[in-house]
GROMACS .gro file of C-alpha atoms in nm:
model
  393
    1MET     CA    1  -1.367   2.978   0.009
    2THR     CA    2  -1.550   2.748  -0.231
    3GLU     CA    3  -1.722   2.459  -0.063
    4LEU     CA    4  -1.621   2.106  -0.181
    5ASN     CA    5  -1.895   1.927  -0.372
    6PHE     CA    6  -1.897   1.544  -0.370
    7THR     CA    7  -2.132   1.397  -0.622
    8ALA     CA    8  -2.056   1.026  -0.593
    9VAL     CA    9  -1.998   0.769  -0.318
   10ILE     CA   10  -1.621   0.709  -0.287
   11PRO     CA   11  -1.506   0.342  -0.280
   12LEU     CA   12  -1.401   0.235   0.068
   13SER     CA   13  -1.120  -0.006   0.170
   14LEU     CA   14  -1.021  -0.124   0.519
   15TYR     CA   15  -0.659  -0.139   0.634
   16ILE     CA   16  -0.573  -0.334   0.953
   17HIS     CA   17  -0.226  -0.296   1.112
   18LEU     CA   18  -0.079  -0.580   1.318
   19PRO     CA   19   0.240  -0.417   1.448
   20TRP     CA   20   0.461  -0.706   1.572
   21CYS     CA   21   0.756  -0.880   1.399
   22LEU     CA   22   0.996  -1.146   1.520
   23GLN     CA   23   1.267  -0.884   1.485
   24LYS     CA   24   1.304  -0.537   1.339
   25CYS     CA   25   1.486  -0.514   1.003
   26PRO     CA   26   1.753  -0.243   0.986
   27TYR     CA   27   1.598  -0.072   0.680
   28CYS     CA   28   1.244  -0.067   0.805
   29ASP     CA   29   1.070   0.253   0.911
   30PHE     CA   30   0.722   0.103   0.941
   31ASN     CA   31   0.544   0.100   1.279
   32SER     CA   32   0.660  -0.245   1.384
   33HIS     CA   33   0.785  -0.384   1.714
   34ALA     CA   34   0.991  -0.692   1.804
   35SER     CA   35   0.743  -0.942   1.942
   36GLY     CA   36   0.923  -1.090   2.244
   37ASP     CA   37   0.794  -1.405   2.405
   38ALA     CA   38   0.419  -1.352   2.398
   39LEU     CA   39   0.173  -1.135   2.212
   40PRO     CA   40  -0.169  -1.016   2.334
   41PHE     CA   41  -0.353  -1.166   2.031
   42ASP     CA   42  -0.698  -1.166   2.183
   43HIS     CA   43  -0.669  -0.830   2.353
   44TYR     CA   44  -0.548  -0.668   2.032
   45VAL     CA   45  -0.825  -0.820   1.818
   46ASP     CA   46  -1.075  -0.691   2.074
   47ALA     CA   47  -0.919  -0.345   2.044
   48LEU     CA   48  -0.941  -0.357   1.660
   49LEU     CA   49  -1.317  -0.437   1.678
   50LEU     CA   50  -1.374  -0.153   1.932
   51ASP     CA   51  -1.183   0.080   1.704
   52LEU     CA   52  -1.400  -0.017   1.408
   53GLU     CA   53  -1.723   0.030   1.611
   54TRP     CA   54  -1.612   0.373   1.717
   55GLU     CA   55  -1.554   0.471   1.350
   56LEU     CA   56  -1.877   0.325   1.218
   57PRO     CA   57  -2.079   0.653   1.217
   58ARG     CA   58  -1.828   0.798   0.971
   59VAL     CA   59  -1.861   0.510   0.721
   60TRP     CA   60  -2.211   0.380   0.791
   61GLY     CA   61  -2.368   0.183   0.512
   62ARG     CA   62  -2.068   0.203   0.282
   63PRO     CA   63  -1.954  -0.138   0.151
   64VAL     CA   64  -1.592  -0.242   0.196
   65ARG     CA   65  -1.433  -0.326  -0.141
   66SER     CA   66  -1.101  -0.466  -0.001
   67ILE     CA   67  -0.924  -0.548   0.324
   68PHE     CA   68  -0.552  -0.543   0.371
   69ILE     CA   69  -0.398  -0.690   0.688
   70GLY     CA   70  -0.047  -0.548   0.708
   71GLY     CA   71   0.231  -0.512   0.958
   72GLY     CA   72   0.463  -0.596   1.112
   73THR     CA   73   0.421  -0.964   1.044
   74PRO     CA   74   0.047  -1.056   1.046
   75SER     CA   75   0.128  -1.423   0.994
   76LEU     CA   76   0.245  -1.427   1.360
   77PHE     CA   77  -0.125  -1.419   1.448
   78PRO     CA   78  -0.307  -1.751   1.486
   79ALA     CA   79  -0.564  -1.832   1.219
   80GLU     CA   80  -0.833  -1.842   1.481
   81GLU     CA   81  -0.772  -1.477   1.572
   82ILE     CA   82  -0.774  -1.371   1.204
   83GLU     CA   83  -1.105  -1.556   1.163
   84ARG     CA   84  -1.247  -1.384   1.467
   85LEU     CA   85  -1.133  -1.050   1.337
   86LEU     CA   86  -1.279  -1.099   0.988
   87SER     CA   87  -1.611  -1.232   1.135
   88GLY     CA   88  -1.626  -0.928   1.355
   89ILE     CA   89  -1.577  -0.698   1.062
   90ARG     CA   90  -1.850  -0.872   0.856
   91ALA     CA   91  -2.088  -0.827   1.148
   92ARG     CA   92  -2.030  -0.453   1.152
   93LEU     CA   93  -1.972  -0.348   0.790
   94PRO     CA   94  -2.127  -0.450   0.456
   95PHE     CA   95  -1.895  -0.609   0.209
   96GLY     CA   96  -1.890  -0.544  -0.164
   97PRO     CA   97  -1.907  -0.831  -0.408
   98GLU     CA   98  -1.610  -1.071  -0.381
   99PRO     CA   99  -1.394  -0.843  -0.173
  100GLU     CA  100  -1.016  -0.885  -0.197
  101VAL     CA  101  -0.878  -0.977   0.144
  102THR     CA  102  -0.496  -0.967   0.167
  103LEU     CA  103  -0.271  -1.078   0.454
  104GLU     CA  104   0.102  -1.011   0.471
  105ALA     CA  105   0.326  -1.305   0.560
  106ASN     CA  106   0.691  -1.356   0.640
  107PRO     CA  107   0.859  -1.667   0.505
  108GLY     CA  108   1.025  -1.713   0.843
  109ALA     CA  109   0.696  -1.714   1.029
  110VAL     CA  110   0.456  -1.946   0.834
  111GLU     CA  111   0.342  -2.302   0.839
  112GLN     CA  112   0.111  -2.504   0.617
  113GLU     CA  113  -0.168  -2.548   0.870
  114ARG     CA  114  -0.176  -2.173   0.947
  115PHE     CA  115  -0.195  -2.081   0.582
  116ALA     CA  116  -0.494  -2.321   0.544
  117GLY     CA  117  -0.655  -2.156   0.842
  118TYR     CA  118  -0.613  -1.808   0.696
  119ARG     CA  119  -0.768  -1.932   0.371
  120GLN     CA  120  -1.065  -2.077   0.559
  121ALA     CA  121  -1.104  -1.759   0.755
  122GLY     CA  122  -1.169  -1.564   0.436
  123VAL     CA  123  -0.824  -1.437   0.333
  124ASN     CA  124  -0.803  -1.484  -0.047
  125ARG     CA  125  -0.474  -1.309  -0.127
  126LEU     CA  126  -0.128  -1.345   0.037
  127SER     CA  127   0.160  -1.096   0.020
  128ILE     CA  128   0.480  -1.269   0.107
  129GLY     CA  129   0.782  -1.054   0.212
  130VAL     CA  130   1.064  -1.240   0.035
  131GLN     CA  131   1.286  -0.935  -0.052
  132SER     CA  132   1.550  -1.171  -0.206
  133PHE     CA  133   1.625  -1.535  -0.274
  134ASP     CA  134   1.996  -1.488  -0.214
  135ASP     CA  135   2.102  -1.599   0.131
  136GLY     CA  136   2.393  -1.356   0.146
  137ARG     CA  137   2.178  -1.061   0.055
  138LEU     CA  138   1.907  -1.164   0.303
  139GLU     CA  139   2.163  -1.180   0.579
  140ALA     CA  140   2.293  -0.838   0.481
  141ILE     CA  141   1.950  -0.678   0.525
  142GLY     CA  142   1.868  -0.861   0.852
  143ARG     CA  143   1.598  -1.097   0.731
  144ILE     CA  144   1.523  -1.406   0.940
  145HIS     CA  145   1.459  -1.645   0.644
  146ASP     CA  146   1.668  -1.787   0.365
  147GLY     CA  147   1.596  -1.837  -0.009
  148GLU     CA  148   1.463  -2.190   0.042
  149ASP     CA  149   1.216  -2.068   0.307
  150ALA     CA  150   1.085  -1.816   0.056
  151ALA     CA  151   1.018  -2.074  -0.215
  152THR     CA  152   0.865  -2.311   0.042
  153ALA     CA  153   0.629  -2.043   0.157
  154VAL     CA  154   0.488  -2.001  -0.194
  155GLU     CA  155   0.447  -2.380  -0.224
  156MET     CA  156   0.265  -2.394   0.110
  157ALA     CA  157   0.038  -2.112   0.007
  158ARG     CA  158  -0.057  -2.292  -0.310
  159GLY     CA  159  -0.116  -2.612  -0.113
  160ALA     CA  160  -0.354  -2.414   0.116
  161GLY     CA  161  -0.558  -2.307  -0.182
  162PHE     CA  162  -0.428  -1.952  -0.256
  163GLU     CA  163  -0.460  -1.859  -0.617
  164ASN     CA  164  -0.355  -1.495  -0.577
  165ILE     CA  165  -0.009  -1.441  -0.437
  166ASN     CA  166   0.212  -1.135  -0.429
  167LEU     CA  167   0.586  -1.141  -0.354
  168ASP     CA  168   0.772  -0.834  -0.218
  169LEU     CA  169   1.118  -0.810  -0.371
  170MET     CA  170   1.386  -0.541  -0.337
  171PHE     CA  171   1.677  -0.444  -0.564
  172GLY     CA  172   1.983  -0.233  -0.493
  173LEU     CA  173   2.068  -0.446  -0.187
  174PRO     CA  174   2.412  -0.412  -0.023
  175GLN     CA  175   2.681  -0.514  -0.274
  176GLN     CA  176   2.416  -0.667  -0.500
  177SER     CA  177   2.519  -0.712  -0.867
  178ARG     CA  178   2.280  -0.666  -1.158
  179ALA     CA  179   2.301  -1.041  -1.232
  180GLU     CA  180   2.196  -1.114  -0.872
  181ALA     CA  181   1.902  -0.878  -0.893
  182MET     CA  182   1.784  -1.040  -1.215
  183GLY     CA  183   1.830  -1.385  -1.059
  184ASP     CA  184   1.585  -1.285  -0.782
  185LEU     CA  185   1.328  -1.181  -1.046
  186GLN     CA  186   1.378  -1.499  -1.245
  187GLN     CA  187   1.320  -1.712  -0.934
  188ALA     CA  188   1.004  -1.517  -0.856
  189VAL     CA  189   0.872  -1.558  -1.207
  190ALA     CA  190   0.954  -1.929  -1.198
  191LEU     CA  191   0.729  -1.968  -0.895
  192GLY     CA  192   0.433  -1.847  -1.110
  193VAL     CA  193   0.305  -1.584  -0.874
  194GLU     CA  194   0.033  -1.345  -0.992
  195HIS     CA  195   0.187  -1.022  -0.862
  196LEU     CA  196   0.522  -0.868  -0.777
  197SER     CA  197   0.605  -0.561  -0.575
  198TRP     CA  198   0.959  -0.486  -0.690
  199TYR     CA  199   1.121  -0.175  -0.547
  200GLN     CA  200   1.456  -0.025  -0.465
  201LEU     CA  201   1.596  -0.045  -0.111
  202THR     CA  202   1.607   0.309   0.034
  203MET     CA  203   1.793   0.443   0.334
  204GLU     CA  204   1.516   0.581   0.556
  205PRO     CA  205   1.595   0.831   0.833
  206ASN     CA  206   1.579   0.700   1.195
  207THR     CA  207   1.668   0.342   1.088
  208PRO     CA  208   2.000   0.159   1.153
  209PHE     CA  209   2.069   0.168   0.777
  210GLY     CA  210   1.980   0.538   0.769
  211HIS     CA  211   2.243   0.607   1.039
  212GLN     CA  212   2.507   0.374   0.902
  213PRO     CA  213   2.439   0.299   0.534
  214PRO     CA  214   2.581  -0.024   0.397
  215PRO     CA  215   2.778  -0.029   0.067
  216LEU     CA  216   2.508  -0.003  -0.210
  217PRO     CA  217   2.520  -0.017  -0.592
  218ASP     CA  218   2.581   0.327  -0.751
  219ASP     CA  219   2.307   0.524  -0.924
  220GLU     CA  220   2.404   0.409  -1.277
  221GLU     CA  221   2.396   0.048  -1.179
  222LEU     CA  222   2.059   0.095  -1.004
  223TRP     CA  223   1.911   0.254  -1.317
  224GLU     CA  224   2.040  -0.039  -1.531
  225MET     CA  225   1.889  -0.282  -1.281
  226GLN     CA  226   1.555  -0.113  -1.304
  227LEU     CA  227   1.550  -0.102  -1.685
  228GLU     CA  228   1.660  -0.463  -1.724
  229GLY     CA  229   1.414  -0.581  -1.460
  230GLN     CA  230   1.123  -0.403  -1.617
  231GLN     CA  231   1.203  -0.560  -1.952
  232LEU     CA  232   1.239  -0.906  -1.801
  233LEU     CA  233   0.901  -0.884  -1.619
  234GLN     CA  234   0.721  -0.752  -1.927
  235GLU     CA  235   0.859  -1.044  -2.134
  236GLU     CA  236   0.729  -1.286  -1.867
  237GLY     CA  237   0.377  -1.143  -1.879
  238LEU     CA  238   0.392  -0.921  -1.564
  239GLU     CA  239   0.275  -0.579  -1.673
  240GLN     CA  240   0.389  -0.267  -1.479
  241TYR     CA  241   0.077  -0.088  -1.376
  242GLU     CA  242   0.235   0.126  -1.104
  243ILE     CA  243   0.583   0.248  -1.022
  244SER     CA  244   0.676  -0.060  -0.830
  245ALA     CA  245   0.382  -0.302  -0.897
  246TYR     CA  246   0.369  -0.570  -1.168
  247ALA     CA  247   0.081  -0.809  -1.230
  248ARG     CA  248  -0.048  -1.078  -1.460
  249GLU     CA  249  -0.377  -1.001  -1.636
  250GLN     CA  250  -0.666  -0.929  -1.390
  251SER     CA  251  -0.433  -0.969  -1.089
  252GLU     CA  252  -0.365  -0.608  -0.994
  253CYS     CA  253  -0.395  -0.536  -0.624
  254ARG     CA  254  -0.741  -0.387  -0.586
  255HIS     CA  255  -0.666  -0.250  -0.242
  256ASN     CA  256  -0.368  -0.053  -0.354
  257LEU     CA  257  -0.545   0.062  -0.667
  258ASN     CA  258  -0.806   0.217  -0.448
  259TYR     CA  259  -0.533   0.416  -0.270
  260TRP     CA  260  -0.386   0.532  -0.601
  261ARG     CA  261  -0.728   0.619  -0.748
  262PHE     CA  262  -0.775   0.851  -0.439
  263GLY     CA  263  -1.040   0.624  -0.291
  264ASP     CA  264  -1.120   0.623   0.082
  265TYR     CA  265  -0.966   0.393   0.341
  266LEU     CA  266  -1.035   0.335   0.708
  267GLY     CA  267  -0.722   0.233   0.896
  268ILE     CA  268  -0.755   0.051   1.229
  269GLY     CA  269  -0.469  -0.074   1.442
  270ALA     CA  270  -0.162   0.086   1.604
  271GLY     CA  271  -0.021   0.359   1.379
  272ALA     CA  272  -0.283   0.307   1.106
  273HIS     CA  273  -0.388   0.600   0.885
  274SER     CA  274  -0.732   0.683   0.742
  275LYS     CA  275  -0.873   0.906   0.465
  276ILE     CA  276  -1.252   0.938   0.481
  277THR     CA  277  -1.472   1.165   0.261
  278MET     CA  278  -1.754   1.319   0.460
  279ALA     CA  279  -1.976   1.414   0.174
  280ALA     CA  280  -2.247   1.580   0.382
  281ASP     CA  281  -1.990   1.802   0.547
  282GLY     CA  282  -1.806   1.879   0.220
  283ALA     CA  283  -1.476   1.762   0.369
  284ILE     CA  284  -1.203   1.494   0.356
  285ILE     CA  285  -1.072   1.389   0.691
  286ARG     CA  286  -0.735   1.231   0.758
  287SER     CA  287  -0.647   1.068   1.089
  288SER     CA  288  -0.387   0.840   1.245
  289ARG     CA  289  -0.381   0.603   1.547
  290GLN     CA  290  -0.139   0.585   1.840
  291LYS     CA  291   0.179   0.407   1.731
  292SER     CA  292   0.237   0.236   2.065
  293PRO     CA  293   0.044  -0.093   2.068
  294GLN     CA  294  -0.022  -0.062   2.441
  295ARG     CA  295  -0.146   0.296   2.416
  296TYR     CA  296  -0.359   0.196   2.120
  297MET     CA  297  -0.523  -0.089   2.308
  298ASP     CA  298  -0.574   0.128   2.620
  299GLY     CA  299  -0.753   0.389   2.406
  300ALA     CA  300  -0.963   0.153   2.194
  301GLY     CA  301  -1.326   0.260   2.166
  302SER     CA  302  -1.254   0.625   2.236
  303GLU     CA  303  -1.088   0.926   2.088
  304ARG     CA  304  -0.781   0.846   2.300
  305LEU     CA  305  -0.672   0.593   2.030
  306LEU     CA  306  -0.609   0.882   1.789
  307SER     CA  307  -0.277   1.056   1.760
  308GLU     CA  308  -0.404   1.308   1.501
  309ARG     CA  309  -0.715   1.398   1.304
  310HIS     CA  310  -0.754   1.693   1.057
  311THR     CA  311  -0.958   1.824   0.764
  312VAL     CA  312  -0.750   1.826   0.444
  313PRO     CA  313  -0.730   2.189   0.327
  314ALA     CA  314  -0.908   2.231  -0.008
  315HIS     CA  315  -0.595   2.379  -0.177
  316ASP     CA  316  -0.400   2.059  -0.089
  317LEU     CA  317  -0.642   1.827  -0.267
  318PRO     CA  318  -0.530   1.866  -0.635
  319LEU     CA  319  -0.170   1.779  -0.531
  320GLU     CA  320  -0.288   1.489  -0.312
  321PHE     CA  321  -0.498   1.352  -0.598
  322MET     CA  322  -0.210   1.377  -0.849
  323MET     CA  323   0.047   1.229  -0.606
  324ASN     CA  324  -0.164   0.912  -0.596
  325ARG     CA  325  -0.325   0.903  -0.940
  326LEU     CA  326  -0.016   0.967  -1.149
  327ARG     CA  327   0.163   0.670  -0.999
  328ILE     CA  328  -0.047   0.430  -1.209
  329ASN     CA  329  -0.034   0.371  -1.580
  330GLU     CA  330  -0.404   0.441  -1.626
  331PRO     CA  331  -0.577   0.758  -1.746
  332PHE     CA  332  -0.810   0.946  -1.519
  333THR     CA  333  -1.105   1.153  -1.631
  334VAL     CA  334  -1.213   1.507  -1.554
  335ARG     CA  335  -1.517   1.359  -1.380
  336GLN     CA  336  -1.304   1.132  -1.162
  337PHE     CA  337  -1.100   1.427  -1.047
  338GLU     CA  338  -1.412   1.620  -0.955
  339GLU     CA  339  -1.576   1.326  -0.779
  340ARG     CA  340  -1.277   1.220  -0.570
  341THR     CA  341  -1.163   1.572  -0.465
  342GLY     CA  342  -1.488   1.764  -0.461
  343CYS     CA  343  -1.303   2.042  -0.656
  344SER     CA  344  -1.392   2.195  -0.989
  345TRP     CA  345  -1.177   2.097  -1.284
  346ASN     CA  346  -1.107   2.459  -1.369
  347ARG     CA  347  -0.880   2.473  -1.065
  348VAL     CA  348  -0.628   2.247  -1.235
  349GLU     CA  349  -0.703   2.282  -1.606
  350SER     CA  350  -0.429   2.541  -1.682
  351THR     CA  351  -0.176   2.336  -1.486
  352VAL     CA  352  -0.265   2.020  -1.673
  353GLU     CA  353  -0.226   2.213  -1.999
  354LYS     CA  354   0.122   2.324  -1.883
  355GLY     CA  355   0.213   1.964  -1.806
  356CYS     CA  356   0.103   1.869  -2.158
  357ARG     CA  357   0.315   2.137  -2.316
  358GLU     CA  358   0.616   2.011  -2.119
  359GLY     CA  359   0.560   1.655  -2.233
  360LEU     CA  360   0.479   1.528  -1.880
  361LEU     CA  361   0.108   1.475  -1.931
  362LEU     CA  362  -0.110   1.370  -2.225
  363ARG     CA  363  -0.472   1.479  -2.245
  364THR     CA  364  -0.709   1.313  -2.490
  365GLY     CA  365  -1.061   1.454  -2.466
  366GLU     CA  366  -1.167   1.410  -2.102
  367GLN     CA  367  -0.883   1.171  -2.020
  368VAL     CA  368  -0.543   1.259  -1.870
  369VAL     CA  369  -0.242   1.035  -1.815
  370ALA     CA  370   0.126   1.082  -1.730
  371THR     CA  371   0.359   1.017  -2.025
  372ASP     CA  372   0.655   0.788  -1.992
  373HIS     CA  373   0.865   1.101  -1.949
  374GLY     CA  374   0.625   1.225  -1.683
  375ARG     CA  375   0.653   0.902  -1.484
  376GLU     CA  376   1.027   0.908  -1.514
  377PHE     CA  377   1.034   1.265  -1.376
  378LEU     CA  378   0.731   1.236  -1.149
  379ASN     CA  379   0.867   1.479  -0.891
  380ASP     CA  380   0.897   1.750  -1.156
  381LEU     CA  381   0.541   1.677  -1.268
  382LEU     CA  382   0.399   1.688  -0.921
  383ALA     CA  383   0.579   2.017  -0.854
  384LEU     CA  384   0.344   2.183  -1.103
  385PHE     CA  385   0.048   2.116  -0.874
  386MET     CA  386   0.212   2.237  -0.549
  387ASN     CA  387   0.090   2.596  -0.545
  388ILE     CA  388  -0.267   2.560  -0.667
  389LYS     CA  389  -0.498   2.758  -0.440
  390GLN     CA  390  -0.866   2.723  -0.361
  391ASP     CA  391  -1.100   2.965  -0.534
  392GLY     CA  392  -1.123   3.277  -0.335
  393GLU     CA  393  -0.793   3.238  -0.151
   0.00000   0.00000   0.00000
């Protein structure tokens, strides 16, 4: 079997999972837990810092380019604990220049003073889970806020000094019309946010909606919603740079771009996932933490916090790279493929040529990008890379 050869330092991001919400939404399959009366804020932050210390030998000396604090509802945490967390990270890891630090917030769990505290702690980007501005649609998907709360949250964020705000919005909600979906987008645009994550509601297994799906728009209506929404956002200056991500100029989410460019990320917190390139060992390691917050905290600082760790088989790396990289409307180069996977380009060259012949990919010199047709039929494109084997296998 050919050994992987890594010739460049892979950019590193840090993901932090805070797993509690006020209540669990019926469509959500994330690792989140209803918060109850009290949360162990200080104990959990202690566990996060122990987790980070335990992982330091695997990322030693590598600067963190971005931090994403996700959940759950991270805005349930007091600003003082977020400040203690970020200060503890700075003491243990070097930061790259002007790192992007994102925190997710729920419009039903925010206040002006807390936003100001997050900004002072070093958070410079907010991602607010609006999902819709329509009160009826919000009630149908189990959200705890209303449309006015959503608009107020953006105003409070601006008042606290945030100049980089993302809104999460969904379409294809129960009994939602195309006009209602466009109304949500128009309200989001009117608020002047820099970034939108706009994606279709899906029925995930092992969720209440997965077991008992509500009445949803049909496939034709969903397709029309998507096309009309894409056109609306483009006309308003929000460019689609990924399947469900739209941004004003220079406002793309750097953290998510690192995922999609097949960068490395260290995940700490209950249920968090990591991908770390161990260049000296010629390997890429994936791992995940215990999902139970209590088991995670009990195991912090030791291998007991892990639920799984494995080396990614070399023959899986071309597909893993393409699954991420072809999501964004940006060419990649032959060199970037080799640097991020440690694999030789000749392992995928014939497959890329086949994708070009089928109109799914476009290669210009050393650059490759998915065509519009390829992005529309991304699963067909990715299927081409599913059976690539490592040299010698």
